[in-house]
Amino acid sequence: MSFQILLNLFLAFLWMFLSSNYSLSRFIIGFLLGLALIIAFRKFFKSRLYIDRVWSVIKLSFLFIKELILANVSVLVLVLRPRLELQPAFFKYDTKLTEDWEITLLSSLITLTPGTVVVHVSDDSKSLYIHVLDSNDIDETIDSIKNTFEKAILEVSRS
Amino acid sequence: MKTNDVIMQFTAKLVFFIIFFFAVHLFFAGHYTPGGGFVGGLVTASAIVLLIIAFDLKTVQTILPINYINMVAIGLILALGTAAFSMFTGKPFFTHYYDYFNLPILGKTSLHTAALFDLGVYLVVVGVTMTIIQTIGEDE
């Protein structure tokens, strides 16, 4: 992946030197041409295309914004109810993620979507301890985390 | 008892660079806009303190093997040297010089000896703050 980015930059510089015109527009044209070449010869690389990964990151950020709005609306509904019928609870969530940055990102995403707060990461970094506002639908919460955030982060990090 | 601080440590690693860049920006912005050596030095020190909080003193000392007392000395020599330089040319103490130079990449830039004095202030502030915090932190 980083090799592909370096190759693309190298091709862009090569394009600038070939046309001996050292301006930004030349560089951008060279970069786009290099990108087209890399996409055309994608069978040569062992890992997936880096542009694919960039697209996954963009999708993840949009997913995060969507979830943030939805969850805040649900907390608003909870607050405005005349009678609070909450059942707070802690539960353990086993995660498939291994890298430090993945765990940090997942924890931040879970914490920033209201109703759930990550309070502790286990010592072997295999499970997160999460405080949930309403324990009536814990399985639903776990499923939603698994199918949205964790899936999107795995989508970004798979090679 | 050691807890797993994976979130704290990763975030500190990431945020350290952002704070340090902001400190450098503040340092260079000081001539025309708010900022300067003192604020830049304090913000730099706060970035290092964030690392110390996330990891511990010994780890940070192996990552950044800086002798902060020497840093204070270098900063004082820089500030005094900039101020005293004009005395050798017959001008009063603290006379500053500035001129416009055509640098290869940046183009027309104004270089001022006040920036060197500011760099001395910056080094002294970082050194003094870190010396205080390390001396207090090492006391068991």
GROMACS .gro file of N, CA and C in nm, chain A:
model
  477
    1MET      N    1   0.083  -0.121   0.000
    1MET     CA    2   0.000   0.000   0.000
    1MET      C    3   0.086   0.125   0.000
    2SER      N    4   0.182   0.135   0.096
    2SER     CA    5   0.269   0.253   0.096
    2SER      C    6   0.359   0.251  -0.027
    3PHE      N    7   0.395   0.130  -0.073
    3PHE     CA    8   0.475   0.117  -0.195
    3PHE      C    9   0.400   0.175  -0.314
    4GLN      N   10   0.268   0.151  -0.319
    4GLN     CA   11   0.190   0.204  -0.431
    4GLN      C   12   0.186   0.356  -0.430
    5ILE      N   13   0.172   0.416  -0.309
    5ILE     CA   14   0.171   0.562  -0.300
    5ILE      C   15   0.305   0.619  -0.345
    6LEU      N   16   0.414   0.555  -0.299
    6LEU     CA   17   0.548   0.601  -0.339
    6LEU      C   18   0.566   0.590  -0.490
    7LEU      N   19   0.521   0.478  -0.547
    7LEU     CA   20   0.533   0.458  -0.691
    7LEU      C   21   0.454   0.565  -0.767
    8ASN      N   22   0.335   0.597  -0.716
    8ASN     CA   23   0.251   0.697  -0.780
    8ASN      C   24   0.320   0.833  -0.776
    9LEU      N   25   0.378   0.870  -0.660
    9LEU     CA   26   0.451   0.997  -0.650
    9LEU      C   27   0.570   0.998  -0.745
   10PHE      N   28   0.643   0.883  -0.751
   10PHE     CA   29   0.759   0.873  -0.838
   10PHE      C   30   0.719   0.894  -0.984
   11LEU      N   31   0.607   0.832  -1.025
   11LEU     CA   32   0.559   0.848  -1.163
   11LEU      C   33   0.521   0.993  -1.191
   12ALA      N   34   0.461   1.059  -1.089
   12ALA     CA   35   0.424   1.199  -1.109
   12ALA      C   36   0.548   1.286  -1.129
   13PHE      N   37   0.653   1.262  -1.046
   13PHE     CA   38   0.777   1.337  -1.064
   13PHE      C   39   0.841   1.308  -1.199
   14LEU      N   40   0.836   1.179  -1.240
   14LEU     CA   41   0.892   1.139  -1.369
   14LEU      C   42   0.822   1.215  -1.482
   15TRP      N   43   0.690   1.228  -1.471
   15TRP     CA   44   0.612   1.300  -1.572
   15TRP      C   45   0.656   1.446  -1.578
   16MET      N   46   0.681   1.506  -1.459
   16MET     CA   47   0.725   1.645  -1.454
   16MET      C   48   0.861   1.659  -1.522
   17PHE      N   49   0.953   1.564  -1.494
   17PHE     CA   50   1.087   1.573  -1.551
   17PHE      C   51   1.085   1.549  -1.701
   18LEU      N   52   0.996   1.459  -1.749
   18LEU     CA   53   0.989   1.429  -1.892
   18LEU      C   54   0.945   1.551  -1.971
   19SER      N   55   0.849   1.627  -1.911
   19SER     CA   56   0.799   1.743  -1.984
   19SER      C   57   0.874   1.870  -1.944
   20SER      N   58   0.974   1.855  -1.854
   20SER     CA   59   1.055   1.966  -1.800
   20SER      C   60   0.971   2.091  -1.773
   21ASN      N   61   0.858   2.067  -1.710
   21ASN     CA   62   0.772   2.177  -1.671
   21ASN      C   63   0.733   2.150  -1.525
   22TYR      N   64   0.792   2.230  -1.432
   22TYR     CA   65   0.780   2.195  -1.290
   22TYR      C   66   0.671   2.278  -1.223
   23SER      N   67   0.547   2.258  -1.264
   23SER     CA   68   0.437   2.331  -1.201
   23SER      C   69   0.342   2.230  -1.136
   24LEU      N   70   0.250   2.285  -1.055
   24LEU     CA   71   0.158   2.199  -0.980
   24LEU      C   72   0.064   2.126  -1.075
   25SER      N   73   0.020   2.193  -1.183
   25SER     CA   74  -0.077   2.131  -1.273
   25SER      C   75  -0.015   2.010  -1.343
   26ARG      N   76   0.114   2.023  -1.383
   26ARG     CA   77   0.187   1.911  -1.441
   26ARG      C   78   0.192   1.794  -1.344
   27PHE      N   79   0.223   1.827  -1.217
   27PHE     CA   80   0.234   1.723  -1.115
   27PHE      C   81   0.102   1.649  -1.099
   28ILE      N   82  -0.010   1.725  -1.097
   28ILE     CA   83  -0.141   1.662  -1.079
   28ILE      C   84  -0.173   1.572  -1.199
   29ILE      N   85  -0.140   1.620  -1.322
   29ILE     CA   86  -0.164   1.537  -1.441
   29ILE      C   87  -0.083   1.408  -1.433
   30GLY      N   88   0.045   1.422  -1.393
   30GLY     CA   89   0.130   1.304  -1.379
   30GLY      C   90   0.078   1.208  -1.275
   31PHE      N   91   0.029   1.264  -1.164
   31PHE     CA   92  -0.024   1.181  -1.056
   31PHE      C   93  -0.145   1.101  -1.103
   32LEU      N   94  -0.236   1.171  -1.176
   32LEU     CA   95  -0.355   1.102  -1.225
   32LEU      C   96  -0.319   0.994  -1.327
   33LEU      N   97  -0.221   1.024  -1.415
   33LEU     CA   98  -0.176   0.924  -1.512
   33LEU      C   99  -0.117   0.803  -1.441
   34GLY      N  100  -0.034   0.831  -1.339
   34GLY     CA  101   0.026   0.722  -1.262
   34GLY      C  102  -0.081   0.637  -1.195
   35LEU      N  103  -0.185   0.706  -1.141
   35LEU     CA  104  -0.295   0.634  -1.077
   35LEU      C  105  -0.365   0.543  -1.177
   36ALA      N  106  -0.387   0.594  -1.299
   36ALA     CA  107  -0.451   0.514  -1.402
   36ALA      C  108  -0.366   0.391  -1.436
   37LEU      N  109  -0.233   0.412  -1.444
   37LEU     CA  110  -0.142   0.300  -1.470
   37LEU      C  111  -0.150   0.196  -1.361
   38ILE      N  112  -0.147   0.244  -1.234
   38ILE     CA  113  -0.148   0.152  -1.120
   38ILE      C  114  -0.279   0.072  -1.118
   39ILE      N  115  -0.391   0.140  -1.150
   39ILE     CA  116  -0.519   0.068  -1.154
   39ILE      C  117  -0.519  -0.034  -1.267
   40ALA      N  118  -0.459   0.002  -1.381
   40ALA     CA  119  -0.457  -0.089  -1.495
   40ALA      C  120  -0.375  -0.214  -1.465
   41PHE      N  121  -0.263  -0.196  -1.391
   41PHE     CA  122  -0.175  -0.310  -1.362
   41PHE      C  123  -0.189  -0.358  -1.219
   42ARG      N  124  -0.314  -0.359  -1.168
   42ARG     CA  125  -0.334  -0.391  -1.026
   42ARG      C  126  -0.304  -0.538  -0.996
   43LYS      N  127  -0.296  -0.624  -1.099
   43LYS     CA  128  -0.266  -0.765  -1.075
   43LYS      C  129  -0.121  -0.785  -1.029
   44PHE      N  130  -0.036  -0.685  -1.054
   44PHE     CA  131   0.105  -0.697  -1.015
   44PHE      C  132   0.126  -0.688  -0.865
   45PHE      N  133   0.036  -0.618  -0.796
   45PHE     CA  134   0.058  -0.590  -0.654
   45PHE      C  135  -0.002  -0.700  -0.568
   46LYS      N  136   0.066  -0.730  -0.456
   46LYS     CA  137   0.014  -0.832  -0.364
   46LYS      C  138  -0.103  -0.777  -0.283
   47SER      N  139  -0.091  -0.651  -0.237
   47SER     CA  140  -0.197  -0.592  -0.155
   47SER      C  141  -0.298  -0.521  -0.245
   48ARG      N  142  -0.407  -0.475  -0.184
   48ARG     CA  143  -0.510  -0.411  -0.265
   48ARG      C  144  -0.470  -0.267  -0.299
   49LEU      N  145  -0.545  -0.208  -0.388
   49LEU     CA  146  -0.516  -0.072  -0.433
   49LEU      C  147  -0.531   0.028  -0.319
   50TYR      N  148  -0.441   0.125  -0.314
   50TYR     CA  149  -0.450   0.220  -0.203
   50TYR      C  150  -0.570   0.313  -0.218
   51ILE      N  151  -0.614   0.335  -0.341
   51ILE     CA  152  -0.729   0.424  -0.363
   51ILE      C  153  -0.855   0.360  -0.303
   52ASP      N  154  -0.858   0.226  -0.305
   52ASP     CA  155  -0.966   0.148  -0.244
   52ASP      C  156  -0.975   0.179  -0.094
   53ARG      N  157  -0.857   0.181  -0.032
   53ARG     CA  158  -0.850   0.205   0.112
   53ARG      C  159  -0.892   0.347   0.146
   54VAL      N  160  -0.852   0.444   0.061
   54VAL     CA  161  -0.894   0.583   0.080
   54VAL      C  162  -1.045   0.592   0.075
   55TRP      N  163  -1.105   0.518  -0.021
   55TRP     CA  164  -1.251   0.516  -0.034
   55TRP      C  165  -1.315   0.458   0.092
   56SER      N  166  -1.253   0.352   0.149
   56SER     CA  167  -1.306   0.294   0.274
   56SER      C  168  -1.303   0.395   0.388
   57VAL      N  169  -1.194   0.474   0.396
   57VAL     CA  170  -1.184   0.575   0.502
   57VAL      C  171  -1.294   0.679   0.486
   58ILE      N  172  -1.321   0.721   0.361
   58ILE     CA  173  -1.427   0.819   0.338
   58ILE      C  174  -1.562   0.761   0.379
   59LYS      N  175  -1.585   0.632   0.343
   59LYS     CA  176  -1.711   0.567   0.380
   59LYS      C  177  -1.726   0.561   0.532
   60LEU      N  178  -1.614   0.529   0.601
   60LEU     CA  179  -1.617   0.520   0.748
   60LEU      C  180  -1.653   0.654   0.810
   61SER      N  181  -1.598   0.765   0.755
   61SER     CA  182  -1.630   0.895   0.815
   61SER      C  183  -1.776   0.931   0.794
   62PHE      N  184  -1.831   0.897   0.675
   62PHE     CA  185  -1.972   0.926   0.653
   62PHE      C  186  -2.061   0.842   0.743
   63LEU      N  187  -2.023   0.714   0.761
   63LEU     CA  188  -2.098   0.626   0.851
   63LEU      C  189  -2.098   0.683   0.992
   64PHE      N  190  -1.980   0.734   1.036
   64PHE     CA  191  -1.970   0.791   1.170
   64PHE      C  192  -2.063   0.910   1.186
   65ILE      N  193  -2.066   1.000   1.086
   65ILE     CA  194  -2.154   1.118   1.097
   65ILE      C  195  -2.300   1.075   1.105
   66LYS      N  196  -2.337   0.976   1.022
   66LYS     CA  197  -2.476   0.926   1.022
   66LYS      C  198  -2.512   0.869   1.159
   67GLU      N  199  -2.424   0.782   1.213
   67GLU     CA  200  -2.451   0.718   1.342
   67GLU      C  201  -2.459   0.822   1.454
   68LEU      N  202  -2.372   0.925   1.447
   68LEU     CA  203  -2.370   1.028   1.550
   68LEU      C  204  -2.505   1.099   1.556
   69ILE      N  205  -2.558   1.137   1.439
   69ILE     CA  206  -2.686   1.208   1.434
   69ILE      C  207  -2.798   1.119   1.486
   70LEU      N  208  -2.803   0.993   1.437
   70LEU     CA  209  -2.909   0.900   1.478
   70LEU      C  210  -2.907   0.876   1.629
   71ALA      N  211  -2.787   0.852   1.684
   71ALA     CA  212  -2.777   0.820   1.826
   71ALA      C  213  -2.814   0.938   1.912
   72ASN      N  214  -2.775   1.060   1.868
   72ASN     CA  215  -2.810   1.179   1.946
   72ASN      C  216  -2.960   1.201   1.947
   73VAL      N  217  -3.026   1.173   1.833
   73VAL     CA  218  -3.172   1.184   1.829
   73VAL      C  219  -3.234   1.085   1.927
   74SER      N  220  -3.180   0.963   1.934
   74SER     CA  221  -3.238   0.862   2.024
   74SER      C  222  -3.219   0.903   2.170
   75VAL      N  223  -3.102   0.964   2.203
   75VAL     CA  224  -3.083   1.011   2.341
   75VAL      C  225  -3.178   1.127   2.372
   76LEU      N  226  -3.202   1.213   2.273
   76LEU     CA  227  -3.297   1.322   2.291
   76LEU      C  228  -3.434   1.268   2.325
   77VAL      N  229  -3.475   1.163   2.253
   77VAL     CA  230  -3.604   1.099   2.280
   77VAL      C  231  -3.607   1.045   2.423
   78LEU      N  232  -3.496   0.983   2.467
   78LEU     CA  233  -3.487   0.928   2.603
   78LEU      C  234  -3.503   1.039   2.707
   79VAL      N  235  -3.435   1.153   2.682
   79VAL     CA  236  -3.435   1.262   2.781
   79VAL      C  237  -3.573   1.325   2.791
   80LEU      N  238  -3.641   1.339   2.678
   80LEU     CA  239  -3.768   1.410   2.677
   80LEU      C  240  -3.884   1.326   2.729
   81ARG      N  241  -3.859   1.198   2.752
   81ARG     CA  242  -3.967   1.114   2.806
   81ARG      C  243  -4.003   1.158   2.947
   82PRO      N  244  -4.133   1.162   2.981
   82PRO     CA  245  -4.171   1.203   3.117
   82PRO      C  246  -4.121   1.106   3.223
   83ARG      N  247  -4.119   0.976   3.193
   83ARG     CA  248  -4.072   0.879   3.293
   83ARG      C  249  -3.947   0.809   3.241
   84LEU      N  250  -3.839   0.819   3.321
   84LEU     CA  251  -3.715   0.751   3.280
   84LEU      C  252  -3.726   0.604   3.315
   85GLU      N  253  -3.718   0.519   3.216
   85GLU     CA  254  -3.718   0.376   3.243
   85GLU      C  255  -3.590   0.317   3.190
   86LEU      N  256  -3.479   0.363   3.249
   86LEU     CA  257  -3.349   0.316   3.203
   86LEU      C  258  -3.299   0.203   3.290
   87GLN      N  259  -3.221   0.116   3.230
   87GLN     CA  260  -3.154   0.010   3.306
   87GLN      C  261  -3.007   0.007   3.265
   88PRO      N  262  -2.923   0.090   3.329
   88PRO     CA  263  -2.782   0.094   3.292
   88PRO      C  264  -2.714  -0.038   3.324
   89ALA      N  265  -2.613  -0.072   3.245
   89ALA     CA  266  -2.541  -0.197   3.268
   89ALA      C  267  -2.403  -0.190   3.204
   90PHE      N  268  -2.315  -0.278   3.253
   90PHE     CA  269  -2.186  -0.296   3.189
   90PHE      C  270  -2.188  -0.427   3.113
   91PHE      N  271  -2.123  -0.432   2.997
   91PHE     CA  272  -2.106  -0.560   2.933
   91PHE      C  273  -1.970  -0.568   2.865
   92LYS      N  274  -1.928  -0.691   2.837
   92LYS     CA  275  -1.797  -0.715   2.777
   92LYS      C  276  -1.817  -0.738   2.630
   93TYR      N  277  -1.739  -0.671   2.548
   93TYR     CA  278  -1.750  -0.685   2.403
   93TYR      C  279  -1.620  -0.741   2.349
   94ASP      N  280  -1.624  -0.862   2.293
   94ASP     CA  281  -1.502  -0.921   2.237
   94ASP      C  282  -1.482  -0.871   2.095
   95THR      N  283  -1.365  -0.812   2.074
   95THR     CA  284  -1.340  -0.754   1.942
   95THR      C  285  -1.241  -0.837   1.862
   96LYS      N  286  -1.254  -0.830   1.731
   96LYS     CA  287  -1.163  -0.903   1.643
   96LYS      C  288  -1.042  -0.820   1.607
   97LEU      N  289  -1.045  -0.689   1.643
   97LEU     CA  290  -0.937  -0.598   1.602
   97LEU      C  291  -0.813  -0.623   1.686
   98THR      N  292  -0.696  -0.605   1.624
   98THR     CA  293  -0.571  -0.635   1.694
   98THR      C  294  -0.481  -0.512   1.710
   99GLU      N  295  -0.474  -0.427   1.610
   99GLU     CA  296  -0.379  -0.315   1.614
   99GLU      C  297  -0.422  -0.209   1.713
  100ASP      N  298  -0.323  -0.133   1.764
  100ASP     CA  299  -0.352  -0.025   1.859
  100ASP      C  300  -0.445   0.080   1.800
  101TRP      N  301  -0.414   0.122   1.677
  101TRP     CA  302  -0.494   0.231   1.620
  101TRP      C  303  -0.636   0.187   1.593
  102GLU      N  304  -0.655   0.058   1.559
  102GLU     CA  305  -0.791   0.008   1.535
  102GLU      C  306  -0.873   0.011   1.663
  103ILE      N  307  -0.811  -0.036   1.775
  103ILE     CA  308  -0.884  -0.040   1.902
  103ILE      C  309  -0.917   0.102   1.948
  104THR      N  310  -0.818   0.194   1.932
  104THR     CA  311  -0.843   0.334   1.970
  104THR      C  312  -0.957   0.393   1.889
  105LEU      N  313  -0.956   0.367   1.758
  105LEU     CA  314  -1.060   0.422   1.671
  105LEU      C  315  -1.197   0.365   1.707
  106LEU      N  316  -1.203   0.233   1.729
  106LEU     CA  317  -1.331   0.171   1.763
  106LEU      C  318  -1.384   0.225   1.895
  107SER      N  319  -1.294   0.238   1.995
  107SER     CA  320  -1.338   0.289   2.125
  107SER      C  321  -1.388   0.432   2.113
  108SER      N  322  -1.318   0.514   2.034
  108SER     CA  323  -1.362   0.652   2.018
  108SER      C  324  -1.498   0.657   1.950
  109LEU      N  325  -1.518   0.572   1.848
  109LEU     CA  326  -1.646   0.572   1.777
  109LEU      C  327  -1.759   0.528   1.869
  110ILE      N  328  -1.733   0.423   1.953
  110ILE     CA  329  -1.837   0.376   2.045
  110ILE      C  330  -1.869   0.483   2.148
  111THR      N  331  -1.763   0.551   2.199
  111THR     CA  332  -1.786   0.653   2.302
  111THR      C  333  -1.858   0.775   2.246
  112LEU      N  334  -1.828   0.812   2.121
  112LEU     CA  335  -1.887   0.934   2.065
  112LEU      C  336  -2.031   0.913   2.020
  113THR      N  337  -2.072   0.788   2.003
  113THR     CA  338  -2.214   0.766   1.975
  113THR      C  339  -2.284   0.744   2.109
  114PRO      N  340  -2.375   0.834   2.147
  114PRO     CA  341  -2.431   0.832   2.283
  114PRO      C  342  -2.503   0.702   2.315
  115GLY      N  343  -2.517   0.677   2.449
  115GLY     CA  344  -2.580   0.553   2.494
  115GLY      C  345  -2.478   0.450   2.533
  116THR      N  346  -2.355   0.458   2.473
  116THR     CA  347  -2.251   0.362   2.507
  116THR      C  348  -2.121   0.436   2.535
  117VAL      N  349  -2.049   0.392   2.640
  117VAL     CA  350  -1.920   0.452   2.675
  117VAL      C  351  -1.821   0.339   2.703
  118VAL      N  352  -1.703   0.344   2.640
  118VAL     CA  353  -1.599   0.246   2.669
  118VAL      C  354  -1.529   0.288   2.798
  119VAL      N  355  -1.527   0.202   2.899
  119VAL     CA  356  -1.466   0.239   3.026
  119VAL      C  357  -1.332   0.172   3.047
  120HIS      N  358  -1.304   0.060   2.977
  120HIS     CA  359  -1.180  -0.011   3.003
  120HIS      C  360  -1.148  -0.103   2.886
  121VAL      N  361  -1.017  -0.116   2.859
  121VAL     CA  362  -0.973  -0.214   2.761
  121VAL      C  363  -0.902  -0.324   2.838
  122SER      N  364  -0.936  -0.450   2.810
  122SER     CA  365  -0.875  -0.559   2.887
  122SER      C  366  -0.726  -0.566   2.859
  123ASP      N  367  -0.651  -0.631   2.953
  123ASP     CA  368  -0.505  -0.627   2.947
  123ASP      C  369  -0.448  -0.692   2.822
  124ASP      N  370  -0.520  -0.791   2.765
  124ASP     CA  371  -0.469  -0.853   2.643
  124ASP      C  372  -0.526  -0.784   2.518
  125SER      N  373  -0.597  -0.672   2.538
  125SER     CA  374  -0.654  -0.593   2.428
  125SER      C  375  -0.747  -0.674   2.340
  126LYS      N  376  -0.810  -0.777   2.397
  126LYS     CA  377  -0.901  -0.859   2.316
  126LYS      C  378  -1.047  -0.821   2.337
  127SER      N  379  -1.078  -0.753   2.451
  127SER     CA  380  -1.217  -0.718   2.474
  127SER      C  381  -1.228  -0.579   2.536
  128LEU      N  382  -1.340  -0.513   2.505
  128LEU     CA  383  -1.369  -0.381   2.560
  128LEU      C  384  -1.481  -0.395   2.662
  129TYR      N  385  -1.471  -0.317   2.770
  129TYR     CA  386  -1.579  -0.314   2.868
  129TYR      C  387  -1.659  -0.187   2.841
  130ILE      N  388  -1.789  -0.204   2.814
  130ILE     CA  389  -1.872  -0.093   2.770
  130ILE      C  390  -1.985  -0.070   2.868
  131HIS      N  391  -2.008   0.058   2.900
  131HIS     CA  392  -2.124   0.093   2.982
  131HIS      C  393  -2.236   0.134   2.889
  132VAL      N  394  -2.352   0.073   2.908
  132VAL     CA  395  -2.463   0.102   2.818
  132VAL      C  396  -2.577   0.164   2.898
  133LEU      N  397  -2.648   0.259   2.834
  133LEU     CA  398  -2.749   0.337   2.904
  133LEU      C  399  -2.876   0.256   2.928
  134ASP      N  400  -2.910   0.173   2.832
  134ASP     CA  401  -3.035   0.099   2.842
  134ASP      C  402  -3.008  -0.048   2.810
  135SER      N  403  -3.017  -0.133   2.913
  135SER     CA  404  -2.971  -0.271   2.894
  135SER      C  405  -3.079  -0.362   2.838
  136ASN      N  406  -3.192  -0.306   2.798
  136ASN     CA  407  -3.298  -0.392   2.746
  136ASN      C  408  -3.265  -0.451   2.610
  137ASP      N  409  -3.175  -0.381   2.540
  137ASP     CA  410  -3.145  -0.428   2.404
  137ASP      C  411  -2.995  -0.438   2.383
  138ILE      N  412  -2.929  -0.512   2.478
  138ILE     CA  413  -2.782  -0.524   2.469
  138ILE      C  414  -2.741  -0.597   2.342
  139ASP      N  415  -2.815  -0.705   2.312
  139ASP     CA  416  -2.778  -0.782   2.192
  139ASP      C  417  -2.788  -0.697   2.067
  140GLU      N  418  -2.889  -0.609   2.066
  140GLU     CA  419  -2.906  -0.520   1.952
  140GLU      C  420  -2.785  -0.427   1.940
  141THR      N  421  -2.740  -0.373   2.058
  141THR     CA  422  -2.625  -0.284   2.059
  141THR      C  423  -2.501  -0.354   2.006
  142ILE      N  424  -2.478  -0.476   2.057
  142ILE     CA  425  -2.360  -0.552   2.013
  142ILE      C  426  -2.365  -0.575   1.863
  143ASP      N  427  -2.481  -0.615   1.814
  143ASP     CA  428  -2.495  -0.639   1.671
  143ASP      C  429  -2.469  -0.513   1.590
  144SER      N  430  -2.521  -0.400   1.641
  144SER     CA  431  -2.504  -0.277   1.563
  144SER      C  432  -2.357  -0.237   1.558
  145ILE      N  433  -2.285  -0.254   1.673
  145ILE     CA  434  -2.141  -0.223   1.672
  145ILE      C  435  -2.068  -0.315   1.574
  146LYS      N  436  -2.101  -0.445   1.582
  146LYS     CA  437  -2.032  -0.543   1.497
  146LYS      C  438  -2.055  -0.514   1.349
  147ASN      N  439  -2.180  -0.481   1.316
  147ASN     CA  440  -2.212  -0.470   1.174
  147ASN      C  441  -2.180  -0.335   1.114
  148THR      N  442  -2.159  -0.231   1.200
  148THR     CA  443  -2.127  -0.101   1.141
  148THR      C  444  -1.981  -0.067   1.159
  149PHE      N  445  -1.942  -0.033   1.283
  149PHE     CA  446  -1.808   0.021   1.304
  149PHE      C  447  -1.700  -0.082   1.280
  150GLU      N  448  -1.715  -0.200   1.344
  150GLU     CA  449  -1.607  -0.298   1.335
  150GLU      C  450  -1.589  -0.344   1.190
  151LYS      N  451  -1.702  -0.360   1.120
  151LYS     CA  452  -1.693  -0.402   0.981
  151LYS      C  453  -1.623  -0.295   0.897
  152ALA      N  454  -1.657  -0.168   0.923
  152ALA     CA  455  -1.597  -0.061   0.843
  152ALA      C  456  -1.447  -0.048   0.871
  153ILE      N  457  -1.407  -0.065   1.000
  153ILE     CA  458  -1.264  -0.056   1.033
  153ILE      C  459  -1.188  -0.172   0.972
  154LEU      N  460  -1.247  -0.292   0.977
  154LEU     CA  461  -1.183  -0.408   0.914
  154LEU      C  462  -1.169  -0.386   0.763
  155GLU      N  463  -1.270  -0.322   0.706
  155GLU     CA  464  -1.268  -0.290   0.564
  155GLU      C  465  -1.147  -0.201   0.531
  156VAL      N  466  -1.119  -0.104   0.622
  156VAL     CA  467  -1.004  -0.014   0.600
  156VAL      C  468  -0.873  -0.092   0.614
  157SER      N  469  -0.864  -0.180   0.716
  157SER     CA  470  -0.733  -0.234   0.752
  157SER      C  471  -0.696  -0.363   0.681
  158ARG      N  472  -0.791  -0.429   0.612
  158ARG     CA  473  -0.753  -0.555   0.550
  158ARG      C  474  -0.658  -0.529   0.433
  159SER      N  475  -0.557  -0.616   0.416
  159SER     CA  476  -0.453  -0.587   0.318
  159SER      C  477  -0.495  -0.630   0.177
   0.00000   0.00000   0.00000
